[in-house]
PDB file of C-alpha atoms and ligand atoms in Angstrom:
ATOM      1  CA  MET A 385       0.000   0.000   0.000  1.00  0.00           C
ATOM      2  CA  ASP A 386       1.167   3.556  -0.748  1.00  0.00           C
ATOM      3  CA  ASP A 387       3.082   4.994   2.211  1.00  0.00           C
ATOM      4  CA  ILE A 388       0.825   8.035   2.430  1.00  0.00           C
ATOM      5  CA  LEU A 389      -2.229   5.773   2.861  1.00  0.00           C
ATOM      6  CA  VAL A 390      -0.452   4.032   5.733  1.00  0.00           C
ATOM      7  CA  GLN A 391       0.210   7.434   7.296  1.00  0.00           C
ATOM      8  CA  ILE A 392      -3.427   8.539   6.872  1.00  0.00           C
ATOM      9  CA  SER A 393      -4.553   5.295   8.437  1.00  0.00           C
ATOM     10  CA  LYS A 394      -2.211   5.829  11.380  1.00  0.00           C
ATOM     11  CA  CYS A 395      -3.524   9.386  11.867  1.00  0.00           C
ATOM     12  CA  VAL A 396      -7.138   8.199  11.987  1.00  0.00           C
ATOM     13  CA  GLU A 397      -6.274   5.318  14.343  1.00  0.00           C
ATOM     14  CA  SER A 398      -4.416   7.738  16.631  1.00  0.00           C
ATOM     15  CA  GLY A 399      -6.881  10.622  16.352  1.00  0.00           C
ATOM     16  CA  LYS A 400      -4.365  12.973  14.745  1.00  0.00           C
ATOM     17  CA  ILE A 401      -6.634  15.554  13.087  1.00  0.00           C
ATOM     18  CA  ASP A 402      -4.204  18.086  11.613  1.00  0.00           C
ATOM     19  CA  LYS A 403      -0.768  19.573  12.063  1.00  0.00           C
ATOM     20  CA  VAL A 404      -1.788  22.081  14.759  1.00  0.00           C
ATOM     21  CA  SER A 405      -3.641  19.490  16.805  1.00  0.00           C
ATOM     22  CA  PRO A 406      -1.680  18.745  19.991  1.00  0.00           C
ATOM     23  CA  TYR A 407      -3.220  15.258  20.241  1.00  0.00           C
ATOM     24  CA  PRO A 408      -1.724  12.673  20.436  1.00  0.00           C
ATOM     25  CA  PRO A 409       1.344  14.200  22.104  1.00  0.00           C
ATOM     26  CA  ASP A 410       3.790  11.848  20.365  1.00  0.00           C
ATOM     27  CA  MET A 411       2.631  13.121  16.945  1.00  0.00           C
ATOM     28  CA  LYS A 412       2.763  16.830  17.837  1.00  0.00           C
ATOM     29  CA  GLY A 413       3.888  19.009  14.899  1.00  0.00           C
ATOM     30  CA  GLN A 414       3.364  16.246  12.327  1.00  0.00           C
ATOM     31  CA  ASP A 415       0.885  16.402   9.463  1.00  0.00           C
ATOM     32  CA  GLY A 416      -2.508  14.979  10.368  1.00  0.00           C
ATOM     33  CA  ALA A 417      -5.290  13.234   8.437  1.00  0.00           C
ATOM     34  CA  ASP A 418      -6.348  16.634   7.079  1.00  0.00           C
ATOM     35  CA  GLU A 419      -3.045  17.543   5.383  1.00  0.00           C
ATOM     36  CA  LEU A 420      -2.207  13.972   4.342  1.00  0.00           C
ATOM     37  CA  ALA A 421      -5.555  13.379   2.622  1.00  0.00           C
ATOM     38  CA  LYS A 422      -5.017  16.542   0.591  1.00  0.00           C
ATOM     39  CA  GLN A 423      -1.460  15.463  -0.267  1.00  0.00           C
ATOM     40  CA  ALA A 424      -2.685  12.024  -1.337  1.00  0.00           C
ATOM     41  CA  LEU A 425      -5.224  13.591  -3.700  1.00  0.00           C
ATOM     42  CA  ASP A 426      -2.550  15.951  -5.048  1.00  0.00           C
ATOM     43  CA  LYS A 427      -0.394  12.879  -5.728  1.00  0.00           C
ATOM     44  CA  GLY A 428      -3.203  11.471  -7.851  1.00  0.00           C
ATOM     45  CA  ILE A 429      -4.447   8.803  -5.443  1.00  0.00           C
ATOM     46  CA  LYS A 430      -8.145   8.230  -6.098  1.00  0.00           C
ATOM     47  CA  PRO A 431     -10.617   9.340  -3.383  1.00  0.00           C
ATOM     48  CA  ASP A 432     -12.204   5.880  -3.197  1.00  0.00           C
ATOM     49  CA  GLN A 433      -8.768   4.338  -2.616  1.00  0.00           C
ATOM     50  CA  ILE A 434      -8.161   6.739   0.281  1.00  0.00           C
ATOM     51  CA  LEU A 435     -11.558   5.860   1.692  1.00  0.00           C
ATOM     52  CA  GLU A 436     -11.400   2.100   1.240  1.00  0.00           C
ATOM     53  CA  ASN A 437      -7.702   1.476   1.892  1.00  0.00           C
ATOM     54  CA  ALA A 438      -7.001   3.995   4.652  1.00  0.00           C
ATOM     55  CA  LEU A 439     -10.035   5.569   6.336  1.00  0.00           C
ATOM     56  CA  ILE A 440     -12.507   2.700   6.649  1.00  0.00           C
ATOM     57  CA  PRO A 441      -9.936   0.072   7.768  1.00  0.00           C
ATOM     58  CA  ALA A 442      -8.566   2.562  10.329  1.00  0.00           C
ATOM     59  CA  MET A 443     -12.027   3.050  11.828  1.00  0.00           C
ATOM     60  CA  ALA A 444     -12.491  -0.732  11.969  1.00  0.00           C
ATOM     61  CA  ILE A 445      -9.242  -0.985  13.980  1.00  0.00           C
ATOM     62  CA  VAL A 446     -10.492   1.769  16.300  1.00  0.00           C
ATOM     63  CA  GLY A 447     -13.751  -0.147  16.809  1.00  0.00           C
ATOM     64  CA  ASP A 448     -11.889  -3.363  17.641  1.00  0.00           C
ATOM     65  CA  ARG A 449      -9.680  -1.570  20.153  1.00  0.00           C
ATOM     66  CA  PHE A 450     -12.750  -0.055  21.773  1.00  0.00           C
ATOM     67  CA  SER A 451     -14.348  -3.517  21.989  1.00  0.00           C
ATOM     68  CA  ARG A 452     -11.222  -4.853  23.686  1.00  0.00           C
ATOM     69  CA  LYS A 453     -11.281  -1.842  26.076  1.00  0.00           C
ATOM     70  CA  GLU A 454      -7.851  -0.735  24.878  1.00  0.00           C
ATOM     71  CA  ILE A 455      -9.270   2.720  24.104  1.00  0.00           C
ATOM     72  CA  TYR A 456     -12.301   4.666  25.365  1.00  0.00           C
ATOM     73  CA  VAL A 457     -14.912   7.105  24.001  1.00  0.00           C
ATOM     74  CA  PRO A 458     -12.626  10.195  23.877  1.00  0.00           C
ATOM     75  CA  GLN A 459     -10.095   8.347  21.696  1.00  0.00           C
ATOM     76  CA  MET A 460     -12.903   7.039  19.496  1.00  0.00           C
ATOM     77  CA  LEU A 461     -14.176  10.599  19.117  1.00  0.00           C
ATOM     78  CA  MET A 462     -10.722  11.894  18.134  1.00  0.00           C
ATOM     79  CA  ALA A 463     -10.495   9.121  15.532  1.00  0.00           C
ATOM     80  CA  ALA A 464     -13.891  10.141  14.149  1.00  0.00           C
ATOM     81  CA  LYS A 465     -12.749  13.778  13.983  1.00  0.00           C
ATOM     82  CA  ALA A 466      -9.563  12.774  12.168  1.00  0.00           C
ATOM     83  CA  MET A 467     -11.619  10.753   9.685  1.00  0.00           C
ATOM     84  CA  SER A 468     -13.971  13.716   9.113  1.00  0.00           C
ATOM     85  CA  SER A 469     -11.029  16.063   8.525  1.00  0.00           C
ATOM     86  CA  ALA A 470      -9.846  13.750   5.727  1.00  0.00           C
ATOM     87  CA  MET A 471     -13.373  13.264   4.405  1.00  0.00           C
ATOM     88  CA  LYS A 472     -13.866  16.984   3.808  1.00  0.00           C
ATOM     89  CA  HIS A 473     -11.256  16.763   1.009  1.00  0.00           C
ATOM     90  CA  LEU A 474     -12.887  13.680  -0.530  1.00  0.00           C
ATOM     91  CA  LYS A 475     -16.439  15.004  -0.317  1.00  0.00           C
ATOM     92  CA  PRO A 476     -16.387  17.204  -3.464  1.00  0.00           C
ATOM     93  CA  PHE A 477     -15.304  14.190  -5.547  1.00  0.00           C
ATOM     94  CA  PHE A 478     -18.144  12.020  -4.294  1.00  0.00           C
ATOM     95  CA  GLN A 479     -20.657  14.820  -4.699  1.00  0.00           C
ATOM     96  CA  SER A 480     -19.818  15.801  -8.257  1.00  0.00           C
ATOM     97  CA  GLY A 481     -22.561  13.692  -9.846  1.00  0.00           C
ATOM     98  CA  GLU A 482     -24.736  14.737 -12.726  1.00  0.00           C
ATOM     99  CA  ALA A 483     -26.490  18.072 -12.276  1.00  0.00           C
ATOM    100  CA  LYS A 484     -29.886  16.638 -13.158  1.00  0.00           C
ATOM    101  CA  ARG A 485     -31.380  14.980 -10.110  1.00  0.00           C
ATOM    102  CA  LYS A 486     -32.903  11.511 -10.334  1.00  0.00           C
ATOM    103  CA  GLY A 487     -35.131  11.988  -7.302  1.00  0.00           C
ATOM    104  CA  LYS A 488     -35.025  12.823  -3.606  1.00  0.00           C
ATOM    105  CA  PHE A 489     -33.451  10.805  -0.817  1.00  0.00           C
ATOM    106  CA  ILE A 490     -34.209  11.602   2.813  1.00  0.00           C
ATOM    107  CA  VAL A 491     -31.609  10.166   5.177  1.00  0.00           C
ATOM    108  CA  GLY A 492     -30.922  10.241   8.891  1.00  0.00           C
ATOM    109  CA  THR A 493     -29.448   8.308  11.793  1.00  0.00           C
ATOM    110  CA  VAL A 494     -32.298   7.047  13.960  1.00  0.00           C
ATOM    111  CA  ALA A 495     -33.339   8.375  17.382  1.00  0.00           C
ATOM    112  CA  GLY A 496     -30.833   7.929  20.196  1.00  0.00           C
ATOM    113  CA  ASP A 497     -27.945   7.320  17.816  1.00  0.00           C
ATOM    114  CA  LEU A 498     -25.182   9.889  17.247  1.00  0.00           C
ATOM    115  CA  HIS A 499     -23.035   7.966  14.759  1.00  0.00           C
ATOM    116  CA  ASP A 500     -22.925   9.810  11.460  1.00  0.00           C
ATOM    117  CA  ILE A 501     -19.762   8.869   9.566  1.00  0.00           C
ATOM    118  CA  GLY A 502     -21.339   5.942   7.704  1.00  0.00           C
ATOM    119  CA  LYS A 503     -24.568   7.843   7.106  1.00  0.00           C
ATOM    120  CA  ASN A 504     -22.593  10.803   5.721  1.00  0.00           C
ATOM    121  CA  LEU A 505     -20.727   8.502   3.366  1.00  0.00           C
ATOM    122  CA  VAL A 506     -23.979   7.040   2.102  1.00  0.00           C
ATOM    123  CA  ALA A 507     -25.416  10.552   1.661  1.00  0.00           C
ATOM    124  CA  MET A 508     -22.337  11.710  -0.250  1.00  0.00           C
ATOM    125  CA  MET A 509     -22.269   8.720  -2.595  1.00  0.00           C
ATOM    126  CA  ILE A 510     -25.992   8.997  -3.290  1.00  0.00           C
ATOM    127  CA  GLU A 511     -25.652  12.695  -3.969  1.00  0.00           C
ATOM    128  CA  GLY A 512     -22.746  11.868  -6.279  1.00  0.00           C
ATOM    129  CA  GLY A 513     -25.035   9.340  -7.961  1.00  0.00           C
ATOM    130  CA  GLY A 514     -27.302  12.193  -9.041  1.00  0.00           C
ATOM    131  CA  TRP A 515     -29.902  12.325  -6.256  1.00  0.00           C
ATOM    132  CA  GLU A 516     -30.983  15.304  -4.192  1.00  0.00           C
ATOM    133  CA  VAL A 517     -30.179  14.391  -0.601  1.00  0.00           C
ATOM    134  CA  ILE A 518     -32.095  15.751   2.367  1.00  0.00           C
ATOM    135  CA  ASP A 519     -29.880  14.897   5.326  1.00  0.00           C
ATOM    136  CA  LEU A 520     -31.749  15.117   8.625  1.00  0.00           C
ATOM    137  CA  GLY A 521     -28.614  14.469  10.689  1.00  0.00           C
ATOM    138  CA  VAL A 522     -28.347  12.265  13.753  1.00  0.00           C
ATOM    139  CA  ASP A 523     -30.728  11.309  16.568  1.00  0.00           C
ATOM    140  CA  VAL A 524     -33.653  11.729  14.185  1.00  0.00           C
ATOM    141  CA  GLY A 525     -37.020  10.885  15.718  1.00  0.00           C
ATOM    142  CA  THR A 526     -39.985   9.560  13.766  1.00  0.00           C
ATOM    143  CA  ASP A 527     -41.700  12.989  13.762  1.00  0.00           C
ATOM    144  CA  LYS A 528     -38.778  14.587  11.970  1.00  0.00           C
ATOM    145  CA  PHE A 529     -38.761  11.843   9.331  1.00  0.00           C
ATOM    146  CA  MET A 530     -42.535  12.226   8.892  1.00  0.00           C
ATOM    147  CA  LYS A 531     -42.280  16.005   8.480  1.00  0.00           C
ATOM    148  CA  ALA A 532     -39.573  15.626   5.823  1.00  0.00           C
ATOM    149  CA  ILE A 533     -41.684  12.995   4.026  1.00  0.00           C
ATOM    150  CA  GLU A 534     -44.704  15.347   3.963  1.00  0.00           C
ATOM    151  CA  GLU A 535     -42.497  18.101   2.549  1.00  0.00           C
ATOM    152  CA  ASN A 536     -40.920  15.827  -0.090  1.00  0.00           C
ATOM    153  CA  PRO A 537     -43.574  13.472  -1.417  1.00  0.00           C
ATOM    154  CA  GLY A 538     -42.278  10.369  -3.172  1.00  0.00           C
ATOM    155  CA  ALA A 539     -38.761  10.580  -1.729  1.00  0.00           C
ATOM    156  CA  VAL A 540     -36.864   7.382  -0.932  1.00  0.00           C
ATOM    157  CA  ILE A 541     -36.124   7.122   2.806  1.00  0.00           C
ATOM    158  CA  GLY A 542     -32.812   5.957   4.302  1.00  0.00           C
ATOM    159  CA  LEU A 543     -32.342   5.026   7.954  1.00  0.00           C
ATOM    160  CA  SER A 544     -28.974   4.341   9.556  1.00  0.00           C
ATOM    161  CA  ALA A 545     -28.344   2.722  12.971  1.00  0.00           C
ATOM    162  CA  LEU A 546     -25.010   1.815  14.543  1.00  0.00           C
ATOM    163  CA  LEU A 547     -26.147   0.581  17.937  1.00  0.00           C
ATOM    164  CA  THR A 548     -28.039  -2.594  18.696  1.00  0.00           C
ATOM    165  CA  THR A 549     -30.102  -0.511  21.136  1.00  0.00           C
ATOM    166  CA  THR A 550     -31.194   1.984  18.449  1.00  0.00           C
ATOM    167  CA  MET A 551     -32.182  -0.726  15.968  1.00  0.00           C
ATOM    168  CA  GLU A 552     -35.434  -0.819  17.933  1.00  0.00           C
ATOM    169  CA  ASN A 553     -36.008   2.863  17.064  1.00  0.00           C
ATOM    170  CA  MET A 554     -35.346   2.029  13.428  1.00  0.00           C
ATOM    171  CA  LYS A 555     -38.119  -0.553  13.655  1.00  0.00           C
ATOM    172  CA  LYS A 556     -40.541   1.975  15.203  1.00  0.00           C
ATOM    173  CA  THR A 557     -39.792   4.619  12.576  1.00  0.00           C
ATOM    174  CA  VAL A 558     -40.223   2.134   9.721  1.00  0.00           C
ATOM    175  CA  ALA A 559     -43.577   1.031  11.189  1.00  0.00           C
ATOM    176  CA  SER A 560     -44.820   4.631  11.445  1.00  0.00           C
ATOM    177  CA  ILE A 561     -43.740   5.472   7.906  1.00  0.00           C
ATOM    178  CA  ARG A 562     -45.351   2.276   6.567  1.00  0.00           C
ATOM    179  CA  GLU A 563     -48.618   3.007   8.354  1.00  0.00           C
ATOM    180  CA  LYS A 564     -49.033   6.425   6.757  1.00  0.00           C
ATOM    181  CA  HIS A 565     -47.099   5.968   3.512  1.00  0.00           C
ATOM    182  CA  PRO A 566     -47.280   2.289   2.523  1.00  0.00           C
ATOM    183  CA  ASP A 567     -45.830   2.903  -0.942  1.00  0.00           C
ATOM    184  CA  LEU A 568     -42.653   4.717   0.041  1.00  0.00           C
ATOM    185  CA  ARG A 569     -39.377   2.866  -0.432  1.00  0.00           C
ATOM    186  CA  ILE A 570     -37.318   2.476   2.719  1.00  0.00           C
ATOM    187  CA  LEU A 571     -33.643   1.603   2.720  1.00  0.00           C
ATOM    188  CA  VAL A 572     -31.826   0.616   5.931  1.00  0.00           C
ATOM    189  CA  GLY A 573     -28.175   0.160   6.861  1.00  0.00           C
ATOM    190  CA  GLY A 574     -25.524   0.436   9.547  1.00  0.00           C
ATOM    191  CA  ALA A 575     -23.107  -2.039  11.084  1.00  0.00           C
ATOM    192  CA  PRO A 576     -25.527  -4.087  13.254  1.00  0.00           C
ATOM    193  CA  VAL A 577     -28.350  -4.117  10.672  1.00  0.00           C
ATOM    194  CA  THR A 578     -28.823  -7.211   8.514  1.00  0.00           C
ATOM    195  CA  LYS A 579     -30.930  -8.288   5.548  1.00  0.00           C
ATOM    196  CA  GLU A 580     -32.968 -10.461   7.914  1.00  0.00           C
ATOM    197  CA  TYR A 581     -33.614  -7.518  10.235  1.00  0.00           C
ATOM    198  CA  CYS A 582     -34.609  -5.367   7.265  1.00  0.00           C
ATOM    199  CA  GLU A 583     -37.183  -7.975   6.240  1.00  0.00           C
ATOM    200  CA  LYS A 584     -38.383  -8.422   9.810  1.00  0.00           C
ATOM    201  CA  ILE A 585     -39.135  -4.713  10.293  1.00  0.00           C
ATOM    202  CA  GLY A 586     -40.745  -4.319   6.867  1.00  0.00           C
ATOM    203  CA  ALA A 587     -38.160  -2.104   5.184  1.00  0.00           C
ATOM    204  CA  ASP A 588     -37.609  -2.588   1.460  1.00  0.00           C
ATOM    205  CA  PHE A 589     -33.877  -2.946   1.152  1.00  0.00           C
ATOM    206  CA  TYR A 590     -30.751  -3.447   3.234  1.00  0.00           C
ATOM    207  CA  SER A 591     -27.371  -2.365   1.986  1.00  0.00           C
ATOM    208  CA  PRO A 592     -24.134  -3.066   3.878  1.00  0.00           C
ATOM    209  CA  ASP A 593     -22.359  -0.242   2.058  1.00  0.00           C
ATOM    210  CA  PRO A 594     -22.923   3.049   0.195  1.00  0.00           C
ATOM    211  CA  GLN A 595     -22.519   1.550  -3.277  1.00  0.00           C
ATOM    212  CA  GLY A 596     -25.298  -0.963  -2.640  1.00  0.00           C
ATOM    213  CA  ALA A 597     -27.493   1.947  -1.576  1.00  0.00           C
ATOM    214  CA  VAL A 598     -26.696   3.857  -4.783  1.00  0.00           C
ATOM    215  CA  ASN A 599     -27.434   0.776  -6.896  1.00  0.00           C
ATOM    216  CA  TYR A 600     -30.747   0.230  -5.133  1.00  0.00           C
ATOM    217  CA  LEU A 601     -31.855   3.813  -5.695  1.00  0.00           C
ATOM    218  CA  ASN A 602     -30.803   3.800  -9.331  1.00  0.00           C
ATOM    219  CA  GLN A 603     -32.677   0.599  -9.974  1.00  0.00           C
ATOM    220  CA  ALA A 604     -35.719   1.992  -8.128  1.00  0.00           C
ATOM    221  CA  VAL A 605     -36.212   4.864 -10.621  1.00  0.00           C
TER     222      VAL A 605
HETATM  223 CO1  LIG B 923     -19.586   4.248  18.851  1.00  0.00          CO
HETATM  224  N1  LIG B 923     -20.020   2.364  18.912  1.00  0.00           N
HETATM  225  N2  LIG B 923     -20.521   4.543  20.551  1.00  0.00           N
HETATM  226  N3  LIG B 923     -18.945   6.068  18.732  1.00  0.00           N
HETATM  227  N4  LIG B 923     -18.472   3.663  17.452  1.00  0.00           N
HETATM  228  C1  LIG B 923     -19.646   1.547  17.764  1.00  0.00           C
HETATM  229  C2  LIG B 923     -20.760   1.523  16.735  1.00  0.00           C
HETATM  230  C3  LIG B 923     -19.366   0.129  18.442  1.00  0.00           C
HETATM  231  C4  LIG B 923     -19.574  -1.052  17.472  1.00  0.00           C
HETATM  232  C5  LIG B 923     -17.962   0.118  19.067  1.00  0.00           C
HETATM  233  C6  LIG B 923     -17.635  -1.216  19.709  1.00  0.00           C
HETATM  234  O1  LIG B 923     -18.117  -1.526  20.771  1.00  0.00           O
HETATM  235  N5  LIG B 923     -16.809  -2.011  19.060  1.00  0.00           N
HETATM  236  C7  LIG B 923     -20.383   0.168  19.632  1.00  0.00           C
HETATM  237  C8  LIG B 923     -21.794  -0.354  19.318  1.00  0.00           C
HETATM  238  C9  LIG B 923     -22.071  -1.728  19.925  1.00  0.00           C
HETATM  239  C10 LIG B 923     -23.425  -2.159  19.519  1.00  0.00           C
HETATM  240  O2  LIG B 923     -24.414  -1.632  19.922  1.00  0.00           O
HETATM  241  N6  LIG B 923     -23.446  -3.156  18.643  1.00  0.00           N
HETATM  242  C11 LIG B 923     -20.407   1.649  19.975  1.00  0.00           C
HETATM  243  C12 LIG B 923     -20.801   2.177  21.224  1.00  0.00           C
HETATM  244  C13 LIG B 923     -21.109   1.165  22.302  1.00  0.00           C
HETATM  245  C14 LIG B 923     -20.902   3.562  21.458  1.00  0.00           C
HETATM  246  C15 LIG B 923     -21.356   4.261  22.753  1.00  0.00           C
HETATM  247  C16 LIG B 923     -22.565   3.638  23.451  1.00  0.00           C
HETATM  248  C17 LIG B 923     -20.115   4.312  23.675  1.00  0.00           C
HETATM  249  C18 LIG B 923     -20.360   4.885  25.058  1.00  0.00           C
HETATM  250  O3  LIG B 923     -20.734   6.019  25.196  1.00  0.00           O
HETATM  251  N7  LIG B 923     -20.172   4.032  26.032  1.00  0.00           N
HETATM  252  C19 LIG B 923     -21.668   5.699  22.257  1.00  0.00           C
HETATM  253  C20 LIG B 923     -23.117   5.858  21.803  1.00  0.00           C
HETATM  254  C21 LIG B 923     -23.455   7.295  21.457  1.00  0.00           C
HETATM  255  C22 LIG B 923     -24.797   7.374  20.757  1.00  0.00           C
HETATM  256  O4  LIG B 923     -24.854   7.187  19.553  1.00  0.00           O
HETATM  257  N8  LIG B 923     -25.845   7.623  21.500  1.00  0.00           N
HETATM  258  C23 LIG B 923     -20.743   5.787  21.088  1.00  0.00           C
HETATM  259  C24 LIG B 923     -20.172   6.973  20.657  1.00  0.00           C
HETATM  260  C25 LIG B 923     -19.316   7.084  19.586  1.00  0.00           C
HETATM  261  C26 LIG B 923     -18.604   8.390  19.229  1.00  0.00           C
HETATM  262  C27 LIG B 923     -19.465   9.629  19.393  1.00  0.00           C
HETATM  263  C28 LIG B 923     -17.402   8.515  20.127  1.00  0.00           C
HETATM  264  C29 LIG B 923     -18.118   8.062  17.761  1.00  0.00           C
HETATM  265  C30 LIG B 923     -19.108   8.527  16.666  1.00  0.00           C
HETATM  266  C31 LIG B 923     -18.698   9.832  16.005  1.00  0.00           C
HETATM  267  C32 LIG B 923     -19.514  10.107  14.778  1.00  0.00           C
HETATM  268  O5  LIG B 923     -20.100   9.255  14.126  1.00  0.00           O
HETATM  269  N9  LIG B 923     -19.529  11.385  14.451  1.00  0.00           N
HETATM  270  C33 LIG B 923     -18.138   6.542  17.751  1.00  0.00           C
HETATM  271  C34 LIG B 923     -17.451   5.754  16.796  1.00  0.00           C
HETATM  272  C35 LIG B 923     -16.497   6.496  15.881  1.00  0.00           C
HETATM  273  C36 LIG B 923     -17.624   4.352  16.690  1.00  0.00           C
HETATM  274  C37 LIG B 923     -16.885   3.343  15.778  1.00  0.00           C
HETATM  275  C38 LIG B 923     -15.451   3.188  16.331  1.00  0.00           C
HETATM  276  C39 LIG B 923     -16.781   3.688  14.314  1.00  0.00           C
HETATM  277  C40 LIG B 923     -18.117   3.947  13.636  1.00  0.00           C
HETATM  278  C41 LIG B 923     -17.817   4.444  12.255  1.00  0.00           C
HETATM  279  O6  LIG B 923     -17.878   5.628  12.001  1.00  0.00           O
HETATM  280  N10 LIG B 923     -17.396   3.515  11.369  1.00  0.00           N
HETATM  281  C42 LIG B 923     -17.769   2.045  15.947  1.00  0.00           C
HETATM  282  C43 LIG B 923     -16.987   0.741  15.816  1.00  0.00           C
HETATM  283  C44 LIG B 923     -17.050   0.200  14.397  1.00  0.00           C
HETATM  284  O7  LIG B 923     -17.973   0.413  13.660  1.00  0.00           O
HETATM  285  N11 LIG B 923     -16.056  -0.537  14.057  1.00  0.00           N
HETATM  286  C45 LIG B 923     -18.547   2.339  17.159  1.00  0.00           C
HETATM  287  C46 LIG B 923     -16.935   3.862  10.023  1.00  0.00           C
HETATM  288  C47 LIG B 923     -18.166   3.952   9.093  1.00  0.00           C
HETATM  289  C48 LIG B 923     -17.688   4.260   7.689  1.00  0.00           C
HETATM  290  O8  LIG B 923     -18.793   2.687   9.113  1.00  0.00           O
HETATM  291  O9  LIG B 923     -20.839   3.566  10.330  1.00  0.00           O
HETATM  292  O10 LIG B 923     -20.590   1.087   9.855  1.00  0.00           O
HETATM  293  P1  LIG B 923     -20.356   2.486   9.467  1.00  0.00           P
HETATM  294  O11 LIG B 923     -21.067   2.722   8.057  1.00  0.00           O
HETATM  295  C49 LIG B 923     -20.837   1.857   6.973  1.00  0.00           C
HETATM  296  C50 LIG B 923     -21.916   0.782   6.815  1.00  0.00           C
HETATM  297  O12 LIG B 923     -22.468   0.358   8.050  1.00  0.00           O
HETATM  298  C51 LIG B 923     -22.885   1.378   5.854  1.00  0.00           C
HETATM  299  O13 LIG B 923     -22.092   2.217   5.020  1.00  0.00           O
HETATM  300  C52 LIG B 923     -20.982   2.724   5.752  1.00  0.00           C
HETATM  301  C53 LIG B 923     -19.759   2.698   4.870  1.00  0.00           C
HETATM  302  O14 LIG B 923     -19.414   1.394   4.500  1.00  0.00           O
HETATM  303  N12 LIG B 923     -24.014   2.168   6.350  1.00  0.00           N
HETATM  304  C54 LIG B 923     -25.170   2.248   5.615  1.00  0.00           C
HETATM  305  C55 LIG B 923     -24.151   2.964   7.422  1.00  0.00           C
HETATM  306  N13 LIG B 923     -25.347   3.553   7.434  1.00  0.00           N
HETATM  307  C56 LIG B 923     -25.996   3.140   6.323  1.00  0.00           C
HETATM  308  C57 LIG B 923     -27.268   3.470   5.831  1.00  0.00           C
HETATM  309  C58 LIG B 923     -27.665   2.874   4.623  1.00  0.00           C
HETATM  310  C59 LIG B 923     -26.839   1.993   3.945  1.00  0.00           C
HETATM  311  C60 LIG B 923     -25.586   1.670   4.427  1.00  0.00           C
HETATM  312  O15 LIG B 923     -28.845   3.132   4.059  1.00  0.00           O
HETATM  313  C61 LIG B 923     -29.662   4.136   4.601  1.00  0.00           C
END
């Protein structure tokens, strides 16, 4: 793997955001994920390579360390910030889809859940795929989804959940949407969500990754 991708990965794992960031102390004064992602793009490395070979694997390592109690929430948060600082350079590439929009996509992380990195990736890729994205953010309750649906009739809905505890809220939101809008298409995703769970709660489609979500939407129009 290209050395710069290894360095980006290390920055995300360690929570090194940018050069001025004093955290972690042993990397003080060094370039962070922010500068290195820009340098990688300048070198001609493709944005999806940076994402798939450096950022996503680094976050998986962070998650494993958290599971093993080798790191705690503050370190996980710094890693997420480092990933976001790299993502801001990749975003324009993922968003530069066709100008003509194929339809609307309402997306949000379900109530009680603050994880947004995966949801943001999905939103970016779908926007890049030519859809207008209405991103409701994190901790989105059913009422907020319903309001957005009323304001954007016919939109496809996307729900993300990263916690086993908030999967229950995903189920409740899907049930409420189904009750009032039986014909709307609902897409679900997030690390603990499965195809079986999607079927169980009456959503239309489960995708484990952003590309699957893009393919589903494109095939739905
Ligand atoms: Co949290 N966290 N976290 N966390 N966190 C996980 C999810 C966890 C698996 C870590 C672990 O224990 N190994 C664990 C959940 C266990 C469980 O329930 N199964 C966990 C926990 C326990 C918690 C807290 C409860 C910790 C605490 O406070 N004690 C707490 C909960 C806060 C809350 O939400 N109420 C918490 C907090 C946080 C931070 C705030 C510190 C931070 C989030 C920052 C942010 O998002 N802005 C954080 C982070 C960073 C993680 C890990 C390390 C990384 C998540 C991530 O961004 N992954 C995570 C461990 C892990 O996943 N390995 C963990 C990278 C991202 C690209 O992947 O989000 O899976 P992911 O998205 C993928 C796919 O899932 C898919 O596409 C994406 C790209 O491939 N996808 C969709 C996602 N949404 C989709 C929607 C779709 C389609 C596909 O259609 C609509």
